[in-house]
Short mmCIF file of C-alpha atoms in Angstrom, two decimals:
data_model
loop_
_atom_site.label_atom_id
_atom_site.label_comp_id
_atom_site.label_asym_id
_atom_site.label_seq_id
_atom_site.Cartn_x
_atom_site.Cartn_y
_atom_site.Cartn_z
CA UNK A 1 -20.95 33.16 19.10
CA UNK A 2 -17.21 32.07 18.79
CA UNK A 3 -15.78 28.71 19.53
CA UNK A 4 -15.60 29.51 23.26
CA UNK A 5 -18.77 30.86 24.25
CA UNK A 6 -20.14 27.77 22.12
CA UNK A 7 -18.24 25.94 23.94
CA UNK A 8 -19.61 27.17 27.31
CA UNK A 9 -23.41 26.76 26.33
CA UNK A 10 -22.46 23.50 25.41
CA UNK A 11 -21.68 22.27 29.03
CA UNK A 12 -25.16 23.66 30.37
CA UNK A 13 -27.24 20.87 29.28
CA UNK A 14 -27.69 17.92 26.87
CA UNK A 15 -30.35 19.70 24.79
CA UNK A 16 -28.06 22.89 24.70
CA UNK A 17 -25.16 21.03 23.70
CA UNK A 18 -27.84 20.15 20.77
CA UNK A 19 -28.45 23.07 19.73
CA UNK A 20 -25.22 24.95 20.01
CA UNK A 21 -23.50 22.07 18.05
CA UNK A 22 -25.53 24.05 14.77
CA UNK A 23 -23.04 27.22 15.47
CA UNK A 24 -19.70 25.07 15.79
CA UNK A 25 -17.63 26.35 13.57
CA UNK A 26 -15.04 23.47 13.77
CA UNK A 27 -17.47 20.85 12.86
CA UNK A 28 -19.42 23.32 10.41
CA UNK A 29 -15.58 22.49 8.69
CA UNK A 30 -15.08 26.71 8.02
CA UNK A 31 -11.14 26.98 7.10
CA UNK A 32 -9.06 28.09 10.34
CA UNK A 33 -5.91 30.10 9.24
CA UNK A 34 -2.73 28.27 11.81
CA UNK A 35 0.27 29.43 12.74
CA UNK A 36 3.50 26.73 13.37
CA UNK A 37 6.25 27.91 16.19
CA UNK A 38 9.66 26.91 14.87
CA UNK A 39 11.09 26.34 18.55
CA UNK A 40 8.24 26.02 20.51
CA UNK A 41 5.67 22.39 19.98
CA UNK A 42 2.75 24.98 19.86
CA UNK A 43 0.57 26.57 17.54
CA UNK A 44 -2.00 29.32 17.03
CA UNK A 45 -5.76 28.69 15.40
CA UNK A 46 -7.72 31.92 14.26
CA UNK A 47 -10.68 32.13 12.81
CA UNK A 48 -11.50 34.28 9.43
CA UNK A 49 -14.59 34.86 9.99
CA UNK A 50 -14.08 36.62 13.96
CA UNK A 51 -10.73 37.66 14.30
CA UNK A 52 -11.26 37.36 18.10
CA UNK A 53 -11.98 33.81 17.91
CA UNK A 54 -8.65 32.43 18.44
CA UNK A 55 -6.41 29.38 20.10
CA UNK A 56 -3.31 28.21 21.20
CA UNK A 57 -2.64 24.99 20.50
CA UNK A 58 0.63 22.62 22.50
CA UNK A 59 1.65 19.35 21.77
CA UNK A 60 4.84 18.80 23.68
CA UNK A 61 5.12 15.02 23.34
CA UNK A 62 5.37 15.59 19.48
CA UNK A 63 9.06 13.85 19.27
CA UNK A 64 10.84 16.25 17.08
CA UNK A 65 13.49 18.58 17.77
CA UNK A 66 11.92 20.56 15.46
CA UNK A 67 8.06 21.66 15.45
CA UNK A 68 8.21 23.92 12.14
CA UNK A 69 4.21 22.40 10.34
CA UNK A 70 5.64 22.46 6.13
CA UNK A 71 2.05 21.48 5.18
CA UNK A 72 -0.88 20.85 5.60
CA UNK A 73 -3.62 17.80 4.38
CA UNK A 74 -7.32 17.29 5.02
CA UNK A 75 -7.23 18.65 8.55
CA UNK A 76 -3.85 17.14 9.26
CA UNK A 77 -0.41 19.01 9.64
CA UNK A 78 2.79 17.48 7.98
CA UNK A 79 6.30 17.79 8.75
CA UNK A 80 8.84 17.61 6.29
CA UNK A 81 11.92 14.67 7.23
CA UNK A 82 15.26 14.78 7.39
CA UNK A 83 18.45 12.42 8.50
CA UNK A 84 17.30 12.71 12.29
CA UNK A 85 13.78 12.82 12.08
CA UNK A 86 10.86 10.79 9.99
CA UNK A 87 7.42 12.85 8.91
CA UNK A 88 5.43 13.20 11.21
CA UNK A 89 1.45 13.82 11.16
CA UNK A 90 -0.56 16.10 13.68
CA UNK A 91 -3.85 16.30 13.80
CA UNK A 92 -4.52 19.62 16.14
CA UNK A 93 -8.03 19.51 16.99
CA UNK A 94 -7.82 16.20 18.08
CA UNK A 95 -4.06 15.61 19.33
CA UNK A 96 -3.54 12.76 17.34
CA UNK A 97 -0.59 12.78 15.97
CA UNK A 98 1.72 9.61 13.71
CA UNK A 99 5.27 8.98 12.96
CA UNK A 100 5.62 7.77 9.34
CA UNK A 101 8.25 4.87 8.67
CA UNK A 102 11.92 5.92 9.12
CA UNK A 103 13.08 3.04 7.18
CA UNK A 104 15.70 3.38 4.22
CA UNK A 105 14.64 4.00 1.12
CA UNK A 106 13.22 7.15 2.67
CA UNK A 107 11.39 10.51 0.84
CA UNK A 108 12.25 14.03 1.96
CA UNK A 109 9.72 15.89 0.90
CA UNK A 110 5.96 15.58 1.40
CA UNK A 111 3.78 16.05 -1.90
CA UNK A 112 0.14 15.19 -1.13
CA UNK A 113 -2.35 13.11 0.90
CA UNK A 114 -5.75 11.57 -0.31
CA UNK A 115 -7.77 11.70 2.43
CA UNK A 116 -7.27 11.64 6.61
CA UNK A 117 -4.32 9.05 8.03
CA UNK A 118 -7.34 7.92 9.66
CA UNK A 119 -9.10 6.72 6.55
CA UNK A 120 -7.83 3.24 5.62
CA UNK A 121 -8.26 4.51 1.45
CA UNK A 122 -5.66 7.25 2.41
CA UNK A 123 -2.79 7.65 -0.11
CA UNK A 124 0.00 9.36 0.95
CA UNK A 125 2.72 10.37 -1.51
CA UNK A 126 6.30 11.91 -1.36
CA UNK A 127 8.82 12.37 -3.74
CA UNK A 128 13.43 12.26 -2.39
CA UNK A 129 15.63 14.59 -4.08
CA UNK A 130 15.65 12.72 -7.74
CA UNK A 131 11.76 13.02 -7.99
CA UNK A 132 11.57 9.16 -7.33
CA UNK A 133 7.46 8.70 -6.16
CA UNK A 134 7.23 7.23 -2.66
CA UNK A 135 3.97 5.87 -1.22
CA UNK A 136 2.57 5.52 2.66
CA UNK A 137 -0.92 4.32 3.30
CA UNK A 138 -2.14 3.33 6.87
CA UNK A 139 -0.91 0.29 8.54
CA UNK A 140 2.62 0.41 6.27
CA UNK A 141 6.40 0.09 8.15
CA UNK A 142 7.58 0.90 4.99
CA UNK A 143 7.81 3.22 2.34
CA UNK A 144 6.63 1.84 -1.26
CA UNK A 145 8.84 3.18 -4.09
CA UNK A 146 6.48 3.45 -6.74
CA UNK A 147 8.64 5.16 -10.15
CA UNK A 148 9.36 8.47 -11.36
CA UNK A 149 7.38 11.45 -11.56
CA UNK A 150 7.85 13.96 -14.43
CA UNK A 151 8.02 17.48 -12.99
CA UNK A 152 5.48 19.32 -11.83
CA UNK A 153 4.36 22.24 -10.14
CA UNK A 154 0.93 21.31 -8.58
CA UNK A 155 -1.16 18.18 -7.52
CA UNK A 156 -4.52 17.13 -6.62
CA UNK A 157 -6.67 14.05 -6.23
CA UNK A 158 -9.76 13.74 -8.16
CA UNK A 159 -12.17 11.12 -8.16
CA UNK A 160 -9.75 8.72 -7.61
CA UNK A 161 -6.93 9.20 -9.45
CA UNK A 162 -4.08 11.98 -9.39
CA UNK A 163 -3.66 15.21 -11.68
CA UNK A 164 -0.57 17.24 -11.54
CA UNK A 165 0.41 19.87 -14.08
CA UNK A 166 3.53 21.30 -15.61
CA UNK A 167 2.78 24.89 -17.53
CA UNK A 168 6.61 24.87 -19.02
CA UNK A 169 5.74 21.60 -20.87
CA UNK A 170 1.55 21.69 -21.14
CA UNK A 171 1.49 18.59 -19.60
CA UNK A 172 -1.25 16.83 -17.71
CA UNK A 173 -0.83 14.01 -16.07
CA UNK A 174 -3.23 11.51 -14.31
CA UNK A 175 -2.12 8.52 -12.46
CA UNK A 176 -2.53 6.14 -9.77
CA UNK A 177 -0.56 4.14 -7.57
CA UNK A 178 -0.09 0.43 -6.83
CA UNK A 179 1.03 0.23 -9.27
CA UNK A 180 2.00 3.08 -10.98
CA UNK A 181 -0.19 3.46 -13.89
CA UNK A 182 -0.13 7.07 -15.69
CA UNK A 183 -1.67 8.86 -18.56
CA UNK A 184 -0.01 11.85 -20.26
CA UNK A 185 -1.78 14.81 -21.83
CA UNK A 186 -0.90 17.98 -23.25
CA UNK A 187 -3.46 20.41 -22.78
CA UNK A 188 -1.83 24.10 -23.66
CA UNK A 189 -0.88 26.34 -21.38
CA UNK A 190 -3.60 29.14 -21.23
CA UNK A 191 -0.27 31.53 -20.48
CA UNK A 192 2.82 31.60 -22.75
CA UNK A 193 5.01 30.87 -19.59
CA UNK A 194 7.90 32.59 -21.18
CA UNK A 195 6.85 36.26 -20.87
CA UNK A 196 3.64 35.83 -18.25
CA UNK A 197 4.94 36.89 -14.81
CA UNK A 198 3.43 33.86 -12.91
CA UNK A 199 3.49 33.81 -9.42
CA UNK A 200 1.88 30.74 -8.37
CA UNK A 201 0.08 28.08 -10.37
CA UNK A 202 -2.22 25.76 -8.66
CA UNK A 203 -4.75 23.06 -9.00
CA UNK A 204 -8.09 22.59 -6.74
CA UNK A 205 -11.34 20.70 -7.33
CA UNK A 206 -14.31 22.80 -7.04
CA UNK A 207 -18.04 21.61 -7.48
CA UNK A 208 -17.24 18.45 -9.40
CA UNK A 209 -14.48 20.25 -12.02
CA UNK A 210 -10.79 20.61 -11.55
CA UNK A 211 -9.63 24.52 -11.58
CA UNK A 212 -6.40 25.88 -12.49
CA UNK A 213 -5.62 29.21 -10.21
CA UNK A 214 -2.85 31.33 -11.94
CA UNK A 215 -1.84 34.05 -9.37
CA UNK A 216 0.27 37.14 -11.55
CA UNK A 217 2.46 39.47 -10.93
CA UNK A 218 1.09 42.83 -11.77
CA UNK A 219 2.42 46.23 -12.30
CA UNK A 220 -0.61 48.29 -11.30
CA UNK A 221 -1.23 46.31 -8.21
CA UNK A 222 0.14 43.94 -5.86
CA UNK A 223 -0.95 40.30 -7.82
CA UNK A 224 -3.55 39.91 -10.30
CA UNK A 225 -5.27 36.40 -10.12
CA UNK A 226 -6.99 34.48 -12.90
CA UNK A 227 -9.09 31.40 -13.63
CA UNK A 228 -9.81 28.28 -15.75
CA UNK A 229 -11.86 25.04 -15.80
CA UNK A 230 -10.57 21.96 -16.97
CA UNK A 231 -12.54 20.76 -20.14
CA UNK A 232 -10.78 17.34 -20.25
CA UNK A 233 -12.53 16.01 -23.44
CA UNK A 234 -11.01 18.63 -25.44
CA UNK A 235 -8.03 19.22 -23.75
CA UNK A 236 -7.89 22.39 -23.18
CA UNK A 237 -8.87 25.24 -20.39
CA UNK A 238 -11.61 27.84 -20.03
CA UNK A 239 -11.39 31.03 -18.61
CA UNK A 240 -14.00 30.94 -15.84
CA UNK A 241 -14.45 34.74 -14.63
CA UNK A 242 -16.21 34.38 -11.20
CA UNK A 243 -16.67 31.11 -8.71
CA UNK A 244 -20.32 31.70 -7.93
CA UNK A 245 -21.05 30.89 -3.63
CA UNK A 246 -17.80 29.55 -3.79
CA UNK A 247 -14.30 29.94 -2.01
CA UNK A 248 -10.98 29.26 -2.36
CA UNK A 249 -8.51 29.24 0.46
CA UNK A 250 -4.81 29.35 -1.21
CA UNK A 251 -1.17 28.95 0.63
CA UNK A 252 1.53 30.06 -0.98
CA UNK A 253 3.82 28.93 -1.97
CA UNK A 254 2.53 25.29 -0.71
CA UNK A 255 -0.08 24.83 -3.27
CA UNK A 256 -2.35 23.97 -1.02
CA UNK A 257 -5.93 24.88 -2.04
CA UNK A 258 -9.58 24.33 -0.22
CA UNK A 259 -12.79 25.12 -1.54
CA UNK A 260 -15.76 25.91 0.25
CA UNK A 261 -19.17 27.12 -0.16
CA UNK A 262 -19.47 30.51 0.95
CA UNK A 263 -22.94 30.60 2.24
CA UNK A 264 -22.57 27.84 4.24
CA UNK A 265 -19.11 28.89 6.21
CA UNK A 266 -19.99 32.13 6.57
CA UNK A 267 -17.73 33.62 4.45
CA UNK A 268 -16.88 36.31 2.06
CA UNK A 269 -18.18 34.52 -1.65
CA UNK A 270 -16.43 35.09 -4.93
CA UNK A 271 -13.43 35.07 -3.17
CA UNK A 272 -9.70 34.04 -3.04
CA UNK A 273 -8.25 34.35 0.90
CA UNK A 274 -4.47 33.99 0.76
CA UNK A 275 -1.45 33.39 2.84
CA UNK A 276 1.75 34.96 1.95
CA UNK A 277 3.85 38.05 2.21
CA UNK A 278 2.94 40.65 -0.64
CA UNK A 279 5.39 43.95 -0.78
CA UNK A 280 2.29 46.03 -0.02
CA UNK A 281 1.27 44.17 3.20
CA UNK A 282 4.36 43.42 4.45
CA UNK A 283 2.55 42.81 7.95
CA UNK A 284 -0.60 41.24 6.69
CA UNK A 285 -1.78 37.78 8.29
CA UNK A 286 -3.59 37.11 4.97
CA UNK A 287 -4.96 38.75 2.01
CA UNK A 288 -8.36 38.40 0.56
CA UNK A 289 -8.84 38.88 -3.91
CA UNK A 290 -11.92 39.77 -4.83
CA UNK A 291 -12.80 38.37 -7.97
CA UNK A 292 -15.89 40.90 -9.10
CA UNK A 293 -13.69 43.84 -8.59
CA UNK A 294 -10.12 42.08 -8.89
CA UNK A 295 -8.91 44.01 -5.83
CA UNK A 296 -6.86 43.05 -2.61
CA UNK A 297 -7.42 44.04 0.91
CA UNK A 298 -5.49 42.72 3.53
CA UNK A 299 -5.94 41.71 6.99
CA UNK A 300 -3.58 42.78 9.42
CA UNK A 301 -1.61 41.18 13.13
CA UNK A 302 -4.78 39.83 15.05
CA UNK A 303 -5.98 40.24 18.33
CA UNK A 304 -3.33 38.72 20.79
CA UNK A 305 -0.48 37.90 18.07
CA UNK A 306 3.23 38.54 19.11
CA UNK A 307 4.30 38.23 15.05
CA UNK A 308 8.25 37.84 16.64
CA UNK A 309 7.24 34.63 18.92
CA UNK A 310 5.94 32.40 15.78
CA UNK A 311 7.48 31.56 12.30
CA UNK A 312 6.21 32.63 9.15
CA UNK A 313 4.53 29.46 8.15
CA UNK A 314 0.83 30.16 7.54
CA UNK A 315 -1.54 27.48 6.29
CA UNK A 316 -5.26 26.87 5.74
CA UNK A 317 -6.88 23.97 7.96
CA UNK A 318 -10.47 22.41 7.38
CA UNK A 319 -11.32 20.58 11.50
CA UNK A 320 -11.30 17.41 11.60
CA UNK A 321 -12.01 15.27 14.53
CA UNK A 322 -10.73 12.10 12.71
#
């Protein structure tokens, strides 16, 4: 059943609502590929796994002349600021929604979030245009200026502390916040990045281990993707050549990855589903990369989709009702 008909046998009875609760696949937490509207406050929720399942979603009182979702952060859209508006944080399945502190100093650009707004542990960091780290967590009216970053391309929170990673400079480094306290590494690039034609580079934890997704530009087909685990005691990465009942879900070029367990989402496994535009799919909603056979098939306009009445921002979003 899709999220509607479950929906429906839901209202028959309190021990259908029971049962039917088991097929939900917003609370099962399956990945939903959305759609922002640049003009209009609405947006569109589809389902990978029945590309008839799909919503619209409005939120009108969202106070911003301008709707356009940058990212997106355990369940939770993000807006990115600017000199007339403050970030601003939508939760779509549940219509909450938050205005972050418009106080000077201010950041302008969103880098990641620890956990749900909702979660009184959440960190929420963002960086203004000389890399200076800004932090937000719940119940601030300010902005905490924290230091500065060195560059990076990719981030991710791992059992309580931060990783990014830079592949022009091999470095690796974990920090935390309040206060700032950081730990460089150099753990060599598994690419020379000087001659590789790197796409994307991204960081995602996966079972327990941090992953390193390199996507590639390739000459005998449209990207070529590879893989490798984090062996922090040596400092260095392994190639890891399949991800089991596991799957990633991969924006581009946000760097925002989810993994799931196959088997349990109902999902294709060994996997890599990805939003973008590749030259060969020029009208393709997303792409899925097979890692057993290292090919690409993509999934074209769904059911119901006027492509010229929404902008080209696709993420990946995980339901949450909190």
């Amino acid at each position: 059943m899709n999220s509607k008909d479950i929906m429906r046998v839901g209202a028959v009875c309190k021990d259908w609502r029971a049962i039917s609760v088991r097929f939900d696949r917003i609370k099962r937490k399956i990945p939903w590929l959305i759609t922002t509207n640049v003009w209009k406050a609405t947006c569109r929720l589809q389902s990978v796994v029945d590309n008839e399942d799909t919503f619209k979603v409005k939120f009108p009182w969202i106070p911003t002349s301008r709707t356009l979702f940058y990212n997106c952060s355990n369940g939770w859209l993000v807006t990115e600021p600017d000199h007339y508006n403050p970030m601003i944080l939508l939760n779509p399945f549940s219509s909450v929604w938050l205005q972050l502190p418009a106080f000077k100093p201010m950041p302008n650009s969103f880098i990641y979030m620890s956990s749900a707004p909702t979660d009184p542990n959440c960190i929420l960091l963002a960086r203004d245009y000389i890399n200076l780290l800004y932090v937000w967590r719940p119940g601030d009216e300010s902005w905490t200026l924290q230091g500065m970053l060195e560059p990076f391309e990719t981030i991710i929170s791992f059992k309580g502390q931060f990783y990014t990673w830079n592949r022009w400079s091999s470095c690796l480094t974990i920090f935390q916040v309040l206060p700032l306290r950081l730990k460089k590494l150099v753990v060599p690039c598994p690419f020379n990045s000087h001659i590789s034609r790197v796409h994307n580079v991204s960081l995602v934890e996966s079972c327990g281990n941090i992953l390193l997704v390199y996507i590639m530009k390739h000459a005998l087909q449209p990207v070529a993707i590879f893989l490798f685990q984090l062996d922090l005691e040596n400092k260095v990465w392994i190639k890891k050549d399949s991800l089991g009942d596991q799957t990633l879900f991969m924006a581009i070029p946000r760097n925002q990855v989810i993994s799931v367990s196959a088997s349990e989402v109902g999902c294709s496994a060994n996997c890599i589903y990805l939003t973008g535009v590749w030259r060969s799919f020029p009208l393709g909603e997303f792409s899925v990369y097979n890692m057993n056979n290292h090919t690409i098939k993509s999934f074209s306009t769904f059911v119901g989709h006027n492509q010229r009445r929404y902008g080209c921002n696709r993420l990946w979003i995980t339901p949450s009702l909190s």
